[in-house]
Coordinates of C-alpha atoms in Angstrom, one line a residue:
M118 CA -151.3 -50.4 5.6
F119 CA -152.3 -48.9 2.2
D120 CA -151.8 -51.2 -0.8
P121 CA -151.9 -49.5 -4.2
R122 CA -152.7 -52.7 -6.0
D123 CA -156.2 -53.3 -7.4
T124 CA -157.8 -55.6 -4.8
C125 CA -160.9 -56.0 -7.0
L126 CA -158.7 -57.5 -9.7
L127 CA -157.3 -59.9 -7.1
D128 CA -160.8 -61.0 -6.0
D129 CA -161.9 -61.6 -9.6
A130 CA -158.8 -63.6 -10.4
L131 CA -159.2 -65.8 -7.3
A132 CA -162.9 -66.3 -8.0
R133 CA -162.1 -67.4 -11.6
F134 CA -159.3 -69.7 -10.4
D135 CA -161.7 -71.3 -8.0
E136 CA -164.3 -71.7 -10.7
L137 CA -161.8 -73.0 -13.3
V138 CA -159.5 -75.2 -11.2
N139 CA -161.2 -76.1 -8.0
A140 CA -164.6 -76.3 -9.7
P141 CA -166.8 -76.3 -6.6
C142 CA -169.8 -76.8 -8.8
L143 CA -168.5 -80.3 -9.8
H144 CA -169.6 -81.5 -6.3
E145 CA -173.2 -80.5 -7.0
L146 CA -173.7 -81.9 -10.6
T147 CA -176.8 -83.8 -9.4
H148 CA -178.6 -80.5 -8.9
F149 CA -178.0 -79.3 -12.5
P150 CA -180.0 -80.3 -15.6
V151 CA -178.2 -82.0 -18.5
S152 CA -177.5 -80.0 -21.6
P153 CA -178.5 -82.2 -24.5
S154 CA -175.8 -82.9 -27.0
E155 CA -176.1 -81.7 -30.6
T156 CA -173.6 -84.0 -32.2
P157 CA -175.0 -85.8 -35.3
P158 CA -175.5 -89.6 -35.2
A159 CA -172.4 -91.6 -36.0
C160 CA -171.3 -95.2 -36.5
L161 CA -170.7 -97.3 -33.4
G162 CA -168.7 -100.5 -33.3
F163 CA -167.5 -102.9 -30.6
I164 CA -164.7 -105.4 -30.2
Q165 CA -164.9 -107.9 -27.4
I166 CA -161.6 -108.7 -25.7
E167 CA -161.3 -112.2 -24.2
G168 CA -158.4 -111.0 -22.0
F169 CA -155.1 -109.3 -22.1
P170 CA -151.9 -111.3 -22.1
V171 CA -149.2 -110.3 -19.7
T172 CA -146.8 -107.9 -21.3
D173 CA -144.4 -105.1 -20.3
T174 CA -145.0 -103.2 -23.5
F175 CA -148.7 -102.3 -23.0
K176 CA -147.9 -98.6 -22.9
A177 CA -147.0 -98.8 -26.6
F178 CA -150.8 -99.1 -27.3
S179 CA -150.9 -95.4 -26.6
F180 CA -149.6 -95.0 -30.1
V181 CA -152.7 -96.6 -31.4
L182 CA -154.9 -94.4 -29.3
N183 CA -153.0 -91.3 -30.6
A184 CA -153.7 -92.5 -34.2
L185 CA -157.4 -92.8 -33.4
E186 CA -157.5 -89.4 -31.8
S187 CA -156.0 -87.9 -35.0
L188 CA -159.0 -89.3 -36.9
Q189 CA -161.3 -87.7 -34.4
I190 CA -162.5 -91.1 -33.1
T191 CA -164.2 -91.4 -29.8
I192 CA -163.2 -94.5 -27.7
G193 CA -165.3 -96.3 -25.2
Y194 CA -163.9 -99.0 -22.9
V195 CA -166.3 -101.3 -21.0
I196 CA -165.8 -103.5 -18.0
Q197 CA -169.1 -105.4 -17.4
V198 CA -169.7 -107.8 -14.6
R199 CA -173.0 -109.7 -15.1
N200 CA -174.0 -112.9 -13.5
E201 CA -170.5 -113.2 -12.0
Q202 CA -169.0 -113.1 -15.5
L203 CA -166.6 -110.4 -16.5
S204 CA -166.6 -109.1 -20.1
I205 CA -164.3 -106.5 -21.7
Y206 CA -165.3 -104.4 -24.7
I207 CA -163.7 -101.6 -26.6
G208 CA -165.9 -99.5 -28.9
I209 CA -165.3 -96.6 -31.2
K210 CA -167.5 -93.9 -32.7
G211 CA -166.7 -92.2 -35.9
D212 CA -168.0 -91.0 -39.3
E213 CA -166.0 -91.0 -42.5
F214 CA -162.9 -92.8 -41.0
F215 CA -164.9 -95.3 -38.9
C216 CA -163.8 -98.4 -41.0
V217 CA -160.2 -97.2 -41.1
A218 CA -160.3 -96.6 -37.3
L219 CA -161.7 -100.1 -36.7
E220 CA -158.9 -101.7 -38.6
I221 CA -156.3 -99.6 -36.8
L222 CA -157.8 -100.7 -33.5
K223 CA -157.9 -104.4 -34.3
N224 CA -154.4 -104.5 -35.7
G225 CA -153.0 -102.4 -32.9
L226 CA -154.5 -104.8 -30.3
I227 CA -153.0 -107.8 -32.0
Q228 CA -149.6 -106.3 -32.5
T229 CA -149.3 -104.8 -29.0
F230 CA -150.7 -107.8 -27.1
P231 CA -149.5 -110.9 -29.0
G232 CA -151.9 -113.8 -28.4
I233 CA -154.9 -111.6 -27.5
Q234 CA -158.3 -113.0 -28.5
L235 CA -160.7 -110.6 -30.2
H236 CA -164.3 -110.8 -31.4
E237 CA -165.8 -108.0 -33.5
L238 CA -169.5 -107.6 -32.8
T239 CA -172.0 -107.3 -35.5
P240 CA -174.2 -104.2 -35.7
E241 CA -177.0 -106.2 -34.1
E242 CA -174.8 -107.5 -31.3
S243 CA -173.6 -103.9 -30.8
C244 CA -177.2 -102.7 -30.4
E245 CA -178.0 -105.4 -27.9
L246 CA -174.8 -104.6 -26.0
I247 CA -175.7 -100.9 -25.8
D248 CA -179.1 -101.8 -24.4
Q249 CA -177.5 -104.0 -21.7
L250 CA -175.0 -101.4 -20.8
F251 CA -177.2 -98.2 -20.7
S252 CA -180.8 -99.2 -20.5
P253 CA -182.6 -97.4 -17.6
C254 CA -184.8 -100.5 -17.3
K255 CA -181.7 -102.6 -16.2
H256 CA -180.0 -100.1 -14.0
N257 CA -181.2 -97.9 -11.2
S258 CA -178.1 -95.7 -10.5
L259 CA -175.0 -94.3 -12.0
A260 CA -172.0 -92.3 -10.9
T261 CA -169.5 -90.0 -12.6
I262 CA -165.9 -90.0 -11.5
S263 CA -163.6 -87.1 -12.1
V264 CA -160.0 -88.2 -12.0
I265 CA -156.7 -88.2 -13.9
P266 CA -155.4 -91.8 -14.2
N267 CA -152.2 -92.5 -12.4
T268 CA -149.4 -93.6 -14.7
S269 CA -146.9 -94.4 -12.0
T270 CA -148.7 -97.3 -10.3
T271 CA -146.9 -100.6 -10.3
T272 CA -150.2 -102.6 -10.4
P273 CA -152.5 -101.8 -13.3
I274 CA -155.4 -99.7 -12.2
L275 CA -158.1 -102.1 -13.5
T276 CA -156.3 -105.1 -11.9
S277 CA -156.6 -103.4 -8.5
F278 CA -160.2 -102.4 -9.2
N279 CA -161.3 -105.8 -10.3
N280 CA -159.7 -107.5 -7.3
L281 CA -161.4 -105.1 -4.9
M282 CA -164.8 -105.2 -6.5
G283 CA -165.0 -109.0 -7.1
R284 CA -167.8 -110.5 -9.3
N285 CA -170.6 -110.9 -6.8
E286 CA -172.4 -107.7 -7.9
D287 CA -173.5 -106.6 -11.4
F288 CA -172.1 -103.3 -12.6
V289 CA -170.7 -101.6 -15.7
L290 CA -167.5 -99.5 -15.7
F291 CA -167.6 -97.3 -18.8
L292 CA -164.5 -95.2 -19.7
L293 CA -165.1 -92.7 -22.4
A294 CA -162.4 -90.7 -24.2
T295 CA -163.3 -88.0 -26.7
P296 CA -160.7 -86.2 -28.9
V297 CA -159.8 -82.7 -27.8
S298 CA -158.7 -80.1 -30.4
L299 CA -155.4 -78.1 -30.0
C300 CA -157.5 -75.0 -30.2
H301 CA -159.4 -75.9 -27.0
I302 CA -156.2 -76.8 -25.1
R303 CA -154.6 -73.6 -26.2
S304 CA -157.6 -71.6 -25.0
I305 CA -157.4 -73.3 -21.6
L306 CA -153.6 -72.7 -21.4
N307 CA -154.0 -69.0 -22.3
E308 CA -156.5 -68.5 -19.5
L309 CA -154.3 -70.3 -17.0
I310 CA -151.3 -68.1 -18.0
C311 CA -153.4 -65.0 -17.7
L312 CA -154.5 -65.9 -14.2
F313 CA -150.9 -66.7 -13.3
N314 CA -149.7 -63.3 -14.5
I315 CA -152.4 -61.5 -12.5
L316 CA -152.0 -63.5 -9.3
S317 CA -148.2 -63.3 -9.3
G318 CA -148.4 -59.6 -8.7
F319 CA -150.3 -60.3 -5.4
S320 CA -148.2 -63.2 -4.1
Q321 CA -146.1 -61.0 -1.8
G322 CA -146.3 -57.5 -0.4
N323 CA -143.2 -55.8 0.9
H324 CA -143.7 -53.1 3.5
T325 CA -141.5 -50.7 5.4
A326 CA -142.5 -49.2 8.7
S327 CA -140.2 -46.4 9.9
K328 CA -140.1 -44.0 12.8
G329 CA -137.8 -40.9 12.8
L330 CA -137.0 -38.2 15.3
N331 CA -134.9 -35.2 14.3
K332 CA -133.8 -32.5 16.8
N333 CA -131.9 -29.5 15.5
G334 CA -130.7 -26.9 17.9
S335 CA -128.8 -23.7 17.0
T336 CA -127.7 -20.8 19.1
T337 CA -125.9 -17.7 17.8
V338 CA -124.7 -14.9 20.1
T339 CA -122.9 -11.8 18.7
R340 CA -121.7 -8.9 20.8
S341 CA -120.1 -5.8 19.2
N342 CA -118.7 -2.7 21.0
T343 CA -117.3 0.2 18.9
E344 CA -115.9 3.4 20.4
T345 CA -114.6 6.3 18.2
N346 CA -112.9 9.5 19.7
G347 CA -111.8 12.2 17.2
R348 CA -110.5 15.8 17.7
S349 CA -109.6 18.5 15.0
C350 CA -108.0 22.0 15.6
T351 CA -106.8 24.4 12.9
D352 CA -105.0 27.8 13.6
T353 CA -104.4 30.2 10.7
N354 CA -102.5 33.7 10.9
T355 CA -102.2 36.0 7.9
S356 CA -100.2 39.4 7.8
G357 CA -99.8 41.7 4.7
S358 CA -98.0 45.2 4.1
S359 CA -98.0 47.2 0.8
H360 CA -96.1 50.5 0.0
N361 CA -96.2 52.2 -3.4
S362 CA -94.2 55.4 -4.5
S363 CA -94.2 57.0 -8.0
Q364 CA -92.3 60.1 -9.3
Y365 CA -92.6 61.5 -12.8
K366 CA -90.7 64.4 -14.7
N367 CA -91.8 65.5 -18.1
I368 CA -89.9 68.3 -20.1
T369 CA -91.0 69.3 -23.6
S370 CA -89.2 71.9 -26.1
S371 CA -90.0 72.8 -29.7
T372 CA -88.8 75.4 -32.4
S373 CA -89.7 76.2 -36.0
L374 CA -87.5 77.5 -38.9
S375 CA -88.7 79.1 -42.1
L376 CA -87.2 78.0 -45.4
A377 CA -87.3 79.1 -48.9
N378 CA -90.3 78.4 -51.0
N379 CA -92.6 78.9 -48.2
K380 CA -91.3 75.9 -46.4
S381 CA -90.7 75.5 -42.7
L382 CA -88.8 73.1 -40.5
G383 CA -90.1 72.2 -37.1
V384 CA -87.8 70.7 -34.4
S385 CA -89.2 69.2 -31.2
L386 CA -87.3 67.9 -28.1
L387 CA -89.1 65.6 -25.6
C388 CA -87.6 64.4 -22.4
N389 CA -89.6 62.1 -20.1
D390 CA -88.2 60.8 -16.8
S391 CA -90.3 58.3 -14.7
C392 CA -89.3 56.6 -11.5
G393 CA -91.5 54.2 -9.6
H394 CA -91.0 52.2 -6.4
A395 CA -93.3 49.4 -5.0
T396 CA -92.9 47.3 -1.9
N397 CA -95.3 44.4 -1.0
T398 CA -94.9 42.2 2.0
S399 CA -97.2 39.2 2.8
R400 CA -97.1 36.6 5.5
A401 CA -99.4 33.6 6.1
S402 CA -99.2 30.9 8.8
A403 CA -101.5 27.9 9.2
E404 CA -101.3 25.1 11.9
G405 CA -103.7 22.1 12.1
I406 CA -103.9 19.3 14.6
T407 CA -106.2 16.3 14.1
N408 CA -106.5 13.4 16.6
S409 CA -108.7 10.4 15.8
E410 CA -109.0 7.3 18.0
A411 CA -111.3 4.2 17.3
V412 CA -111.7 1.2 19.5
A413 CA -113.8 -1.8 18.2
C414 CA -114.5 -5.0 20.0
S415 CA -116.6 -7.9 18.6
N416 CA -117.5 -11.2 20.2
S417 CA -119.4 -14.0 18.3
R418 CA -120.4 -17.4 19.6
L419 CA -122.2 -20.1 17.6
T420 CA -123.6 -23.3 19.1
A421 CA -125.3 -26.0 16.8
T422 CA -126.7 -29.4 17.8
N423 CA -128.2 -32.0 15.4
L424 CA -129.7 -35.2 16.8
T425 CA -131.3 -37.8 14.5
E426 CA -133.0 -41.1 15.6
N427 CA -134.4 -43.4 12.9
E428 CA -136.0 -46.9 13.4
A429 CA -137.2 -48.9 10.4
I430 CA -138.7 -52.4 10.0
V431 CA -138.9 -54.0 6.6
F432 CA -141.3 -57.0 6.3
S433 CA -143.2 -58.9 3.7
I434 CA -146.6 -60.4 3.8
Q435 CA -147.6 -63.4 1.7
N436 CA -151.1 -64.2 0.6
K437 CA -151.6 -68.0 1.3
C438 CA -154.5 -68.3 -1.2
V439 CA -152.4 -66.7 -3.9
V440 CA -149.3 -68.7 -3.2
D441 CA -151.2 -72.0 -3.4
A442 CA -153.0 -70.9 -6.5
L443 CA -149.8 -70.0 -8.2
A444 CA -148.3 -73.4 -7.4
T445 CA -151.3 -75.2 -8.8
L446 CA -151.4 -73.0 -11.9
N447 CA -147.7 -73.6 -12.5
L448 CA -148.4 -77.4 -12.6
L449 CA -151.4 -77.0 -14.8
I450 CA -149.5 -74.7 -17.2
T451 CA -146.7 -77.2 -17.5
R452 CA -149.3 -80.0 -18.1
Y453 CA -151.2 -78.2 -20.8
T454 CA -148.1 -77.1 -22.5
N455 CA -147.0 -80.7 -22.8
L456 CA -150.5 -81.7 -24.0
L457 CA -150.0 -79.3 -26.9
T458 CA -147.5 -81.7 -28.4
L459 CA -149.5 -84.8 -27.7
P460 CA -152.9 -86.1 -28.7
A461 CA -155.3 -85.5 -25.9
F462 CA -158.6 -86.8 -24.8
E463 CA -161.5 -85.6 -22.7
F464 CA -161.8 -88.5 -20.3
G465 CA -164.9 -89.4 -18.3
A466 CA -165.3 -92.4 -16.0
Y467 CA -168.9 -93.7 -15.3
L468 CA -170.1 -96.6 -13.1
I469 CA -173.6 -97.9 -13.7
A470 CA -175.3 -100.6 -11.6
P471 CA -178.7 -101.9 -10.6
C472 CA -178.0 -101.3 -7.0
L473 CA -177.1 -97.9 -5.5
S474 CA -174.7 -99.4 -3.0
T475 CA -172.7 -101.1 -5.7
T476 CA -172.6 -97.8 -7.7
V477 CA -171.3 -95.8 -4.7
R478 CA -168.7 -98.5 -3.7
G479 CA -167.5 -99.0 -7.3
A480 CA -167.2 -95.3 -8.0
Y481 CA -165.1 -94.6 -4.9
T482 CA -163.1 -97.8 -5.4
Y483 CA -162.1 -96.7 -9.0
L484 CA -161.3 -93.2 -7.7
G485 CA -159.1 -94.6 -5.0
V486 CA -157.0 -96.9 -7.3
A487 CA -156.9 -94.5 -10.3
D488 CA -155.9 -91.2 -8.5
A489 CA -152.3 -90.4 -7.9
P490 CA -151.8 -89.8 -4.1
S491 CA -149.5 -86.8 -4.7
S492 CA -151.7 -85.3 -7.4
T493 CA -152.8 -81.7 -6.7
I494 CA -154.2 -80.9 -10.1
G495 CA -157.9 -80.3 -10.0
P496 CA -160.6 -81.9 -7.9
T497 CA -161.3 -85.6 -7.7
V498 CA -165.0 -85.9 -7.4
V499 CA -167.7 -88.5 -7.5
N500 CA -171.4 -87.6 -8.2
V501 CA -174.2 -90.2 -7.9
W502 CA -177.6 -90.3 -9.5
D503 CA -180.4 -92.7 -8.8
H504 CA -183.4 -93.5 -11.0
C505 CA -185.5 -90.9 -9.3
N506 CA -183.3 -88.0 -10.4
S507 CA -184.7 -86.3 -13.5
S508 CA -181.3 -86.3 -15.2
F509 CA -180.8 -90.1 -14.8
C510 CA -182.3 -91.2 -18.1
T511 CA -180.8 -88.2 -20.0
I512 CA -177.3 -89.1 -18.9
L513 CA -177.7 -92.7 -19.9
K514 CA -179.0 -91.6 -23.3
E515 CA -175.9 -89.5 -23.8
L516 CA -173.6 -92.4 -22.9
Q517 CA -175.4 -94.6 -25.3
C518 CA -174.3 -92.3 -28.1
F519 CA -170.8 -92.1 -26.7
N520 CA -171.3 -88.4 -25.7
Q521 CA -169.9 -86.9 -22.5
P522 CA -172.8 -85.4 -20.5
F523 CA -172.6 -81.7 -19.9
F524 CA -174.6 -79.8 -17.2
E525 CA -176.1 -76.3 -17.2
S526 CA -175.3 -74.1 -14.2
C527 CA -176.7 -70.7 -13.4
S528 CA -173.6 -69.6 -11.5
S529 CA -171.1 -70.5 -14.2
K530 CA -170.7 -69.1 -17.6
D531 CA -169.5 -72.5 -19.0
C532 CA -171.2 -75.8 -19.1
L533 CA -170.1 -78.2 -16.4
S534 CA -168.6 -81.6 -17.0
S535 CA -167.1 -84.3 -14.9
T536 CA -164.4 -85.0 -17.5
T537 CA -160.7 -84.4 -17.3
I538 CA -158.2 -83.8 -20.2
I539 CA -155.6 -86.6 -20.4
S540 CA -153.0 -87.9 -22.7
G541 CA -153.0 -91.2 -24.6
L542 CA -150.4 -92.6 -22.1
E543 CA -152.7 -91.8 -19.2
F544 CA -155.6 -93.4 -21.0
I545 CA -153.8 -96.7 -21.7
S546 CA -152.8 -96.8 -18.0
T547 CA -156.5 -97.3 -17.1
L548 CA -157.3 -99.8 -19.9
Y549 CA -154.8 -102.5 -19.4
F550 CA -155.2 -105.1 -16.7
V551 CA -154.3 -108.8 -16.2

């Protein structure tokens, strides 16, 4: 059935959704080269934490993390197991506000976790620690873990992770949080809304299939018979008689007398007798007879038959790919809308170990305890590099500088990263453990 909508637009939108949300390339990061970071050098500092006291208010430390984010401070959290000893470090990277941020961090730890024991490392100790954590001479493998930390777990994430990993194997779990600008979040949100608007027009197609049969029958019969009979007869008789008689008598007498003085007198007598007689007789007779007879007969018969049969089926077709994409986009739009009002971090989790088996087990263990079982937002992915991979040393170098590693892909217009964007509350949920 013909669909007037632009299917090419649908294909492009689904491809962009897959690239942006499902991110299939994240499963193949080991095949892509690392894009070197261009961030200038900055100050690094570490605080060693002897252990967190048990408290129910640990989530309040998210306020401290939000304050550090507002100063554009990068936060690195380290769990190191070495020679069966567990050590905890929290480090920061900054420039002009580095000293202020360090004070905020120390005071925030002391006030949020009363009784906590802290030790601020000297620059020399910090350099030595960085060498232990990220030196390719001491480690042979590393893994990146893409996950959004679960905030609803009853047992702290790192508590479960530490119990499952034990202390028999050396490893480093490095959690790195980089500040994210509102402009970047708004850009992501706008693209998600644009995709939602495009795909919503393809979520369902309504169709009507109809079949109609019309029969029209009409019969008209007209019969007309007209008979006209007319007769006309006219009889005219005319008779005339005329008689004229005239008689005239005319007598004339005259005399003349002489008078004196040569005068005379004439006398004349005239008698005229006329008699006339006229007789005229006329007779006319006319007789007319007209007979007319007309007989008309007309018969008319009309027969009309209309028969209509219609069958219609109305049905809708849903595109499963579009429906699922819209559900995920709706969750993401809500999430990023909330992140516009909260400080946000670009979060990356990295596990580094001398033994590849420890790296793989540790990465998937952390993924299992940190990921929310009901979460459907984005992929949860683990990528593993060993020392033979050409990007191995480059990634460690980026982590030494507290930089999130980014990867170049020929099939994607954007650089790839294993990071996720999280809030301060989600970050603190993966820092605290007892």
